[in-house]
């Protein structure tokens, strides 16, 4: 079903049905068939039940038709229930009986049909449908009557090869089905060599297997206890099958009755032929089993041994696991319970965790002498390969003799002999190389649209098994792999649909990869882009394998040089087993890599990689972009024009490379053949041509041609005003000029005024100043780097005034103090927001929530009762689950400050500064440690005048100040008990509230005069300001080049009057997502802009991250009066390694973990 936002005059909603081909043939109101479009047969559905016509996305790509976008949006409900919208349209043409037909239709990811002709097109052609004969008659205006005969059902004709060739040569269109003829299967006695070993292929296994070199054992983890699980319930049909299979296993001696304390349930799994396989659920036993680490061989390693082979035989053991005994003492552990009794296996059953490894060990022991000579083994599958039939006869006889001597038996019906190509482990092997088994990827062809993350993982699991056959697999699959990320919402986009269809197409058309021959002639073609690395391994001109992977988050920050080098390193690591110890040529389109080994000025990453390259015998060669065999969509460099320029003008080529310019090659297709090269004319020629076709400039041209007295003039065909070149809009010349004036390295992002004045000297166009200002405002680089030269954003929004004493309190910690004799190194500052009374509680930085609750009850609840609310910052202890639960049980509401906006709790922040100053002064005047003065500092603070309430906090709390030695003038009862001292508490509170209101108004007026009002709407994009960097000494100077902002991020909610919730990227998921307006800047982006927030490592407090990762060296520097020990520190500077010399003592105090290894 489809809904069109543009079709508002239609009385009914348009509909589209996507039927299967066979289902469509049987429908009475539809006709199906084939037409030829651009030389390609197209599957067509004439559907009177669809109001709109549609084109298949895969078909449009296949025939090379370019799609275009329209303003009309079509919403389509797919057959699986999902919905999608599309603006994409395509145009195709075809002929029937000499009459040309044209269709412009919406593009959708159809699977069964290439073209669906709905009522819009059928009505235009005045078509009528004979449902019985399946004939469509079209009588378009001004054209002859045309009849189209559709398919009537399943009907086919058999033709000979000669008839087919003759028909094609005469211009006919052929749709041919190649049938697989099933010949009668040869009997065992008719197969050469195999006929001599009839006893190796018995109809049934001859009872219990013999004792072998190894038996299957089950080693349990220490202190493991027997586990017994009740049996599953079964249907009557399953119970009948269970009874039959139990009887067969008992008769063959594979199981026996058991009294074991172990018991596992049984279940049935249906086989491909419809029969039922008995399976034991050994999951609980497997959890307690020590895992066998015997390695299962890599499949690609097995294939590498087949080089040069042309004849193959494949053997499959008959119930292979049942041909290996279980160690006697481990038999009870295999017990399973059923309705018909309790049994245990004497042979190795399916479902045990170590079964594949143990059986692989057995087969390797049996065939050890012949492995990688003419036999490869994968668990119970045996492949015999030879370079000739005569050689194969010897090899096959040897393998069968080994099976006979070891009493191992094969199943003749599953074996294949004397083959030129063989299907083995999901691949087809032949003398030409290795290819994908088409029967294994057949399921991919008709795979339905993916609707859940689980379905995406299932599809990628099958597709990824054959990734070495698919060029740029990682890049093509990127939209799908992104859906599987933990923090990614599942949204099926057009990119996902295209990636899905592209992977299916490539897997159905995979190449044959050659097998490596010896260790000579290896070549690696590598390339890199902003999203992935790609490479191809070639030997003697034949492709051995493709390799690719997506970039890791930190690698996206690498410069181009490092990315290209990373692609080389990735290829060498991927194919080390081929190229280690061999001479290998590496081709890259980054020319400077050719001189890598001769360069001296390398960063630490490059030094590590150069050291890695030293283990290989490599020669790095330069090849222009598309001459690179990688032929990679990852590569977007120039192609054959590089060699053309190099051959004709070396100086011009160097200039182009230094400017980062390219020559664009255009041709009929994306193949390597270069049809022609288009060189752009110079700027004046383009302006001259555009001036005569731009309608806006025509009046100016006419006025210039009048001659004298005009402000306009024509000079060499170029329109000028006051000597300045007039730039028309045609051809986007203005955008190119602004790009050159702002984004290139010769301009380096000037401001709007400077850029306008620079352009104004030579160029003019209407609204030039406005266009320049808009260009600069939309520049994301400027927004991330340049600071704001205007008042900070956001007005002051004071907190509500409390109603009573200690109803509302605020709190914060003072950290970084020297550790006292009592072990304390922090102060917990708690302030009453009404009376301003403060409590200074010594504690330890590492104190947990349990200790804080104890201090809180003792110092606050005991003296003042339980507060209604607490204002604090987002310290981890205040936001912890335990602290929240305690306050919730007390009935106290927690109010946290906005992320990275400490002004929310400005009262406590100001108290902290006063406290620190008082402690410094006490320490200077009276000596001793800070904790010895803390209690008297608290008294002095609370007994001192506060401007906001115009009295001391103690006076606001108790009705009078507390006595001090200075109170000697106060005498008699009048001073102590008079009415002027013991005032009415309620009146005092009202007075404080009025004074606080006056103080808040004064502060707001002062603050707002120096700030500006900033407001955003939901859906806006904003940048987030980064705080000052963290680090020490010289490394700080490196951070001056870090961006000042992150983003852009989308505003998804307004929180209060001055805060907004942002949709943060995955890299910032650890941050609180609500931010004050003062740390946000609006992002002005073009509608078509691709939003990719820059990845900059930051701490939880939004500071850029600079951290030491190692000590490289140390030295002692002699000063005039003393020696200073220095250490050379390796820093992680936002993903880049840097070095600096630091004082050892300072580093030891701040980063003691660096010295734990005893290097220094």
PDB file of C-alpha atoms in Angstrom, residues 363-535:
ATOM      1  CA  UNK A 363      41.573 -37.834  12.354  1.00  0.00           C
ATOM      2  CA  UNK A 364      44.866 -35.928  12.370  1.00  0.00           C
ATOM      3  CA  UNK A 365      46.546 -38.862  14.130  1.00  0.00           C
ATOM      4  CA  UNK A 366      45.109 -41.323  11.617  1.00  0.00           C
ATOM      5  CA  UNK A 367      46.169 -39.322   8.524  1.00  0.00           C
ATOM      6  CA  UNK A 368      49.235 -37.549   9.974  1.00  0.00           C
ATOM      7  CA  UNK A 369      51.581 -39.039   7.354  1.00  0.00           C
ATOM      8  CA  UNK A 370      49.468 -37.815   4.407  1.00  0.00           C
ATOM      9  CA  UNK A 371      48.134 -34.467   5.605  1.00  0.00           C
ATOM     10  CA  UNK A 372      48.882 -31.545   3.245  1.00  0.00           C
ATOM     11  CA  UNK A 373      50.364 -34.011   0.757  1.00  0.00           C
ATOM     12  CA  UNK A 374      47.157 -35.290  -0.816  1.00  0.00           C
ATOM     13  CA  UNK A 375      44.667 -35.277   2.091  1.00  0.00           C
ATOM     14  CA  UNK A 376      42.930 -32.525   4.030  1.00  0.00           C
ATOM     15  CA  UNK A 377      40.614 -33.362   6.913  1.00  0.00           C
ATOM     16  CA  UNK A 378      37.976 -31.255   8.616  1.00  0.00           C
ATOM     17  CA  UNK A 379      36.451 -33.217  11.523  1.00  0.00           C
ATOM     18  CA  UNK A 380      34.686 -36.108   9.714  1.00  0.00           C
ATOM     19  CA  UNK A 381      35.027 -34.752   6.138  1.00  0.00           C
ATOM     20  CA  UNK A 382      37.989 -36.080   4.110  1.00  0.00           C
ATOM     21  CA  UNK A 383      39.151 -34.575   0.811  1.00  0.00           C
ATOM     22  CA  UNK A 384      41.631 -36.410  -1.423  1.00  0.00           C
ATOM     23  CA  UNK A 385      43.247 -34.248  -4.111  1.00  0.00           C
ATOM     24  CA  UNK A 386      45.710 -35.043  -6.894  1.00  0.00           C
ATOM     25  CA  UNK A 387      47.383 -33.459  -9.896  1.00  0.00           C
ATOM     26  CA  UNK A 388      46.478 -36.288 -12.298  1.00  0.00           C
ATOM     27  CA  UNK A 389      44.161 -39.268 -12.518  1.00  0.00           C
ATOM     28  CA  UNK A 390      47.035 -41.725 -12.267  1.00  0.00           C
ATOM     29  CA  UNK A 391      48.261 -40.012  -9.126  1.00  0.00           C
ATOM     30  CA  UNK A 392      44.720 -39.889  -7.752  1.00  0.00           C
ATOM     31  CA  UNK A 393      44.334 -43.631  -8.080  1.00  0.00           C
ATOM     32  CA  UNK A 394      47.320 -44.133  -5.761  1.00  0.00           C
ATOM     33  CA  UNK A 395      46.166 -41.475  -3.327  1.00  0.00           C
ATOM     34  CA  UNK A 396      42.589 -42.730  -3.114  1.00  0.00           C
ATOM     35  CA  UNK A 397      43.707 -46.300  -2.556  1.00  0.00           C
ATOM     36  CA  UNK A 398      46.048 -45.155   0.220  1.00  0.00           C
ATOM     37  CA  UNK A 399      43.300 -43.234   2.030  1.00  0.00           C
ATOM     38  CA  UNK A 400      40.807 -46.115   1.831  1.00  0.00           C
ATOM     39  CA  UNK A 401      43.475 -48.522   3.114  1.00  0.00           C
ATOM     40  CA  UNK A 402      44.095 -46.226   6.111  1.00  0.00           C
ATOM     41  CA  UNK A 403      40.356 -46.215   6.876  1.00  0.00           C
ATOM     42  CA  UNK A 404      40.258 -50.018   6.633  1.00  0.00           C
ATOM     43  CA  UNK A 405      43.255 -50.449   8.958  1.00  0.00           C
ATOM     44  CA  UNK A 406      41.762 -48.103  11.554  1.00  0.00           C
ATOM     45  CA  UNK A 407      38.261 -49.600  11.270  1.00  0.00           C
ATOM     46  CA  UNK A 408      36.761 -46.254  10.264  1.00  0.00           C
ATOM     47  CA  UNK A 409      33.751 -46.465   7.986  1.00  0.00           C
ATOM     48  CA  UNK A 410      32.314 -44.063   5.375  1.00  0.00           C
ATOM     49  CA  UNK A 411      28.806 -43.579   4.023  1.00  0.00           C
ATOM     50  CA  UNK A 412      28.877 -44.328   0.310  1.00  0.00           C
ATOM     51  CA  UNK A 413      25.760 -42.288  -0.513  1.00  0.00           C
ATOM     52  CA  UNK A 414      27.453 -39.133   0.810  1.00  0.00           C
ATOM     53  CA  UNK A 415      30.811 -39.723  -0.854  1.00  0.00           C
ATOM     54  CA  UNK A 416      31.898 -38.477  -4.290  1.00  0.00           C
ATOM     55  CA  UNK A 417      34.791 -39.757  -6.379  1.00  0.00           C
ATOM     56  CA  UNK A 418      36.898 -38.773  -9.372  1.00  0.00           C
ATOM     57  CA  UNK A 419      35.578 -35.224  -9.649  1.00  0.00           C
ATOM     58  CA  UNK A 420      36.950 -32.272 -11.631  1.00  0.00           C
ATOM     59  CA  UNK A 421      35.357 -29.907  -9.120  1.00  0.00           C
ATOM     60  CA  UNK A 422      34.012 -30.661  -5.689  1.00  0.00           C
ATOM     61  CA  UNK A 423      31.840 -28.905  -3.114  1.00  0.00           C
ATOM     62  CA  UNK A 424      33.734 -28.882   0.178  1.00  0.00           C
ATOM     63  CA  UNK A 425      33.018 -26.836   3.337  1.00  0.00           C
ATOM     64  CA  UNK A 426      30.709 -24.389   1.571  1.00  0.00           C
ATOM     65  CA  UNK A 427      33.090 -23.790  -1.369  1.00  0.00           C
ATOM     66  CA  UNK A 428      33.560 -25.243  -4.843  1.00  0.00           C
ATOM     67  CA  UNK A 429      37.144 -26.349  -5.528  1.00  0.00           C
ATOM     68  CA  UNK A 430      38.532 -26.977  -8.994  1.00  0.00           C
ATOM     69  CA  UNK A 431      41.730 -26.641 -10.960  1.00  0.00           C
ATOM     70  CA  UNK A 432      40.860 -22.969 -11.520  1.00  0.00           C
ATOM     71  CA  UNK A 433      40.781 -22.175  -7.789  1.00  0.00           C
ATOM     72  CA  UNK A 434      38.192 -21.733  -5.046  1.00  0.00           C
ATOM     73  CA  UNK A 435      34.688 -20.346  -5.522  1.00  0.00           C
ATOM     74  CA  UNK A 436      31.574 -19.938  -3.428  1.00  0.00           C
ATOM     75  CA  UNK A 437      29.236 -22.922  -3.423  1.00  0.00           C
ATOM     76  CA  UNK A 438      26.110 -21.602  -5.211  1.00  0.00           C
ATOM     77  CA  UNK A 439      23.851 -23.963  -3.269  1.00  0.00           C
ATOM     78  CA  UNK A 440      25.031 -22.348  -0.032  1.00  0.00           C
ATOM     79  CA  UNK A 441      24.294 -18.788  -1.130  1.00  0.00           C
ATOM     80  CA  UNK A 442      21.028 -19.659  -2.882  1.00  0.00           C
ATOM     81  CA  UNK A 443      19.234 -18.765   0.342  1.00  0.00           C
ATOM     82  CA  UNK A 444      20.669 -15.249   0.061  1.00  0.00           C
ATOM     83  CA  UNK A 445      19.000 -14.636  -3.295  1.00  0.00           C
ATOM     84  CA  UNK A 446      15.459 -14.659  -1.905  1.00  0.00           C
ATOM     85  CA  UNK A 447      16.336 -13.424   1.592  1.00  0.00           C
ATOM     86  CA  UNK A 448      13.464 -11.164   2.752  1.00  0.00           C
ATOM     87  CA  UNK A 449      13.977  -7.594   3.939  1.00  0.00           C
ATOM     88  CA  UNK A 450      15.616  -7.555   7.391  1.00  0.00           C
ATOM     89  CA  UNK A 451      13.334  -6.311  10.175  1.00  0.00           C
ATOM     90  CA  UNK A 452      15.244  -6.931  13.407  1.00  0.00           C
ATOM     91  CA  UNK A 453      18.827  -6.796  14.679  1.00  0.00           C
ATOM     92  CA  UNK A 454      18.790 -10.597  15.032  1.00  0.00           C
ATOM     93  CA  UNK A 455      17.906 -10.974  11.337  1.00  0.00           C
ATOM     94  CA  UNK A 456      20.704  -8.553  10.374  1.00  0.00           C
ATOM     95  CA  UNK A 457      23.221 -10.577  12.414  1.00  0.00           C
ATOM     96  CA  UNK A 458      22.003 -13.804  10.816  1.00  0.00           C
ATOM     97  CA  UNK A 459      22.402 -12.401   7.303  1.00  0.00           C
ATOM     98  CA  UNK A 460      25.831 -10.921   8.014  1.00  0.00           C
ATOM     99  CA  UNK A 461      26.930 -14.210   9.584  1.00  0.00           C
ATOM    100  CA  UNK A 462      26.278 -16.101   6.355  1.00  0.00           C
ATOM    101  CA  UNK A 463      27.572 -13.319   4.101  1.00  0.00           C
ATOM    102  CA  UNK A 464      30.681 -12.795   6.246  1.00  0.00           C
ATOM    103  CA  UNK A 465      31.671 -16.445   5.821  1.00  0.00           C
ATOM    104  CA  UNK A 466      32.431 -15.598   2.171  1.00  0.00           C
ATOM    105  CA  UNK A 467      33.912 -12.119   2.756  1.00  0.00           C
ATOM    106  CA  UNK A 468      37.267 -13.055   1.182  1.00  0.00           C
ATOM    107  CA  UNK A 469      35.404 -13.364  -2.156  1.00  0.00           C
ATOM    108  CA  UNK A 470      33.737  -9.944  -1.958  1.00  0.00           C
ATOM    109  CA  UNK A 471      35.711  -6.837  -2.782  1.00  0.00           C
ATOM    110  CA  UNK A 472      35.243  -4.101  -0.134  1.00  0.00           C
ATOM    111  CA  UNK A 473      32.967  -6.313   1.923  1.00  0.00           C
ATOM    112  CA  UNK A 474      33.378  -4.183   5.078  1.00  0.00           C
ATOM    113  CA  UNK A 475      32.573  -0.944   3.306  1.00  0.00           C
ATOM    114  CA  UNK A 476      29.524  -2.329   1.487  1.00  0.00           C
ATOM    115  CA  UNK A 477      28.204  -3.886   4.703  1.00  0.00           C
ATOM    116  CA  UNK A 478      28.824  -0.752   6.819  1.00  0.00           C
ATOM    117  CA  UNK A 479      25.149   0.427   6.927  1.00  0.00           C
ATOM    118  CA  UNK A 480      24.105  -3.069   8.075  1.00  0.00           C
ATOM    119  CA  UNK A 481      26.851  -3.555  10.662  1.00  0.00           C
ATOM    120  CA  UNK A 482      25.973  -0.140  12.081  1.00  0.00           C
ATOM    121  CA  UNK A 483      22.501  -1.488  12.907  1.00  0.00           C
ATOM    122  CA  UNK A 484      24.017  -4.166  15.158  1.00  0.00           C
ATOM    123  CA  UNK A 485      25.765  -1.710  17.466  1.00  0.00           C
ATOM    124  CA  UNK A 486      24.537  -1.688  21.027  1.00  0.00           C
ATOM    125  CA  UNK A 487      23.521   1.976  21.118  1.00  0.00           C
ATOM    126  CA  UNK A 488      22.119   2.095  17.566  1.00  0.00           C
ATOM    127  CA  UNK A 489      18.346   2.365  17.066  1.00  0.00           C
ATOM    128  CA  UNK A 490      17.055  -0.021  14.375  1.00  0.00           C
ATOM    129  CA  UNK A 491      15.964   2.140  11.442  1.00  0.00           C
ATOM    130  CA  UNK A 492      15.919   0.553   7.985  1.00  0.00           C
ATOM    131  CA  UNK A 493      17.088   3.311   5.617  1.00  0.00           C
ATOM    132  CA  UNK A 494      17.624   3.560   1.874  1.00  0.00           C
ATOM    133  CA  UNK A 495      21.363   3.020   2.492  1.00  0.00           C
ATOM    134  CA  UNK A 496      20.618  -0.210   4.381  1.00  0.00           C
ATOM    135  CA  UNK A 497      18.394  -1.421   1.554  1.00  0.00           C
ATOM    136  CA  UNK A 498      21.062  -0.639  -1.042  1.00  0.00           C
ATOM    137  CA  UNK A 499      23.782  -2.364   1.006  1.00  0.00           C
ATOM    138  CA  UNK A 500      21.515  -5.405   1.471  1.00  0.00           C
ATOM    139  CA  UNK A 501      20.811  -5.731  -2.257  1.00  0.00           C
ATOM    140  CA  UNK A 502      24.435  -5.039  -3.231  1.00  0.00           C
ATOM    141  CA  UNK A 503      25.744  -7.771  -0.929  1.00  0.00           C
ATOM    142  CA  UNK A 504      23.210 -10.243  -2.306  1.00  0.00           C
ATOM    143  CA  UNK A 505      24.212  -9.403  -5.870  1.00  0.00           C
ATOM    144  CA  UNK A 506      27.942  -9.665  -5.168  1.00  0.00           C
ATOM    145  CA  UNK A 507      27.572 -12.964  -3.320  1.00  0.00           C
ATOM    146  CA  UNK A 508      25.637 -14.394  -6.261  1.00  0.00           C
ATOM    147  CA  UNK A 509      28.408 -13.276  -8.669  1.00  0.00           C
ATOM    148  CA  UNK A 510      31.580 -13.986  -6.688  1.00  0.00           C
ATOM    149  CA  UNK A 511      34.814 -14.613  -8.630  1.00  0.00           C
ATOM    150  CA  UNK A 512      36.969 -17.715  -8.593  1.00  0.00           C
ATOM    151  CA  UNK A 513      40.016 -17.053  -6.424  1.00  0.00           C
ATOM    152  CA  UNK A 514      43.268 -18.688  -7.398  1.00  0.00           C
ATOM    153  CA  UNK A 515      45.295 -20.737  -4.972  1.00  0.00           C
ATOM    154  CA  UNK A 516      48.815 -19.507  -4.156  1.00  0.00           C
ATOM    155  CA  UNK A 517      51.592 -21.241  -6.084  1.00  0.00           C
ATOM    156  CA  UNK A 518      54.917 -21.132  -4.258  1.00  0.00           C
ATOM    157  CA  UNK A 519      56.307 -17.998  -2.604  1.00  0.00           C
ATOM    158  CA  UNK A 520      57.190 -15.850  -5.633  1.00  0.00           C
ATOM    159  CA  UNK A 521      55.338 -13.167  -7.525  1.00  0.00           C
ATOM    160  CA  UNK A 522      53.149 -11.839  -4.686  1.00  0.00           C
ATOM    161  CA  UNK A 523      51.721  -8.351  -5.092  1.00  0.00           C
ATOM    162  CA  UNK A 524      49.523  -6.443  -2.653  1.00  0.00           C
ATOM    163  CA  UNK A 525      47.344  -3.550  -3.793  1.00  0.00           C
ATOM    164  CA  UNK A 526      46.191  -1.477  -0.811  1.00  0.00           C
ATOM    165  CA  UNK A 527      43.991   1.563  -0.389  1.00  0.00           C
ATOM    166  CA  UNK A 528      42.281   3.528   2.373  1.00  0.00           C
ATOM    167  CA  UNK A 529      39.473   6.031   2.766  1.00  0.00           C
ATOM    168  CA  UNK A 530      37.664   7.782   5.556  1.00  0.00           C
ATOM    169  CA  UNK A 531      35.572   4.722   6.358  1.00  0.00           C
ATOM    170  CA  UNK A 532      37.708   1.627   5.784  1.00  0.00           C
ATOM    171  CA  UNK A 533      40.819  -0.189   4.569  1.00  0.00           C
ATOM    172  CA  UNK A 534      40.916  -2.396   1.493  1.00  0.00           C
ATOM    173  CA  UNK A 535      43.498  -4.647  -0.149  1.00  0.00           C
TER     174      UNK A 535
END
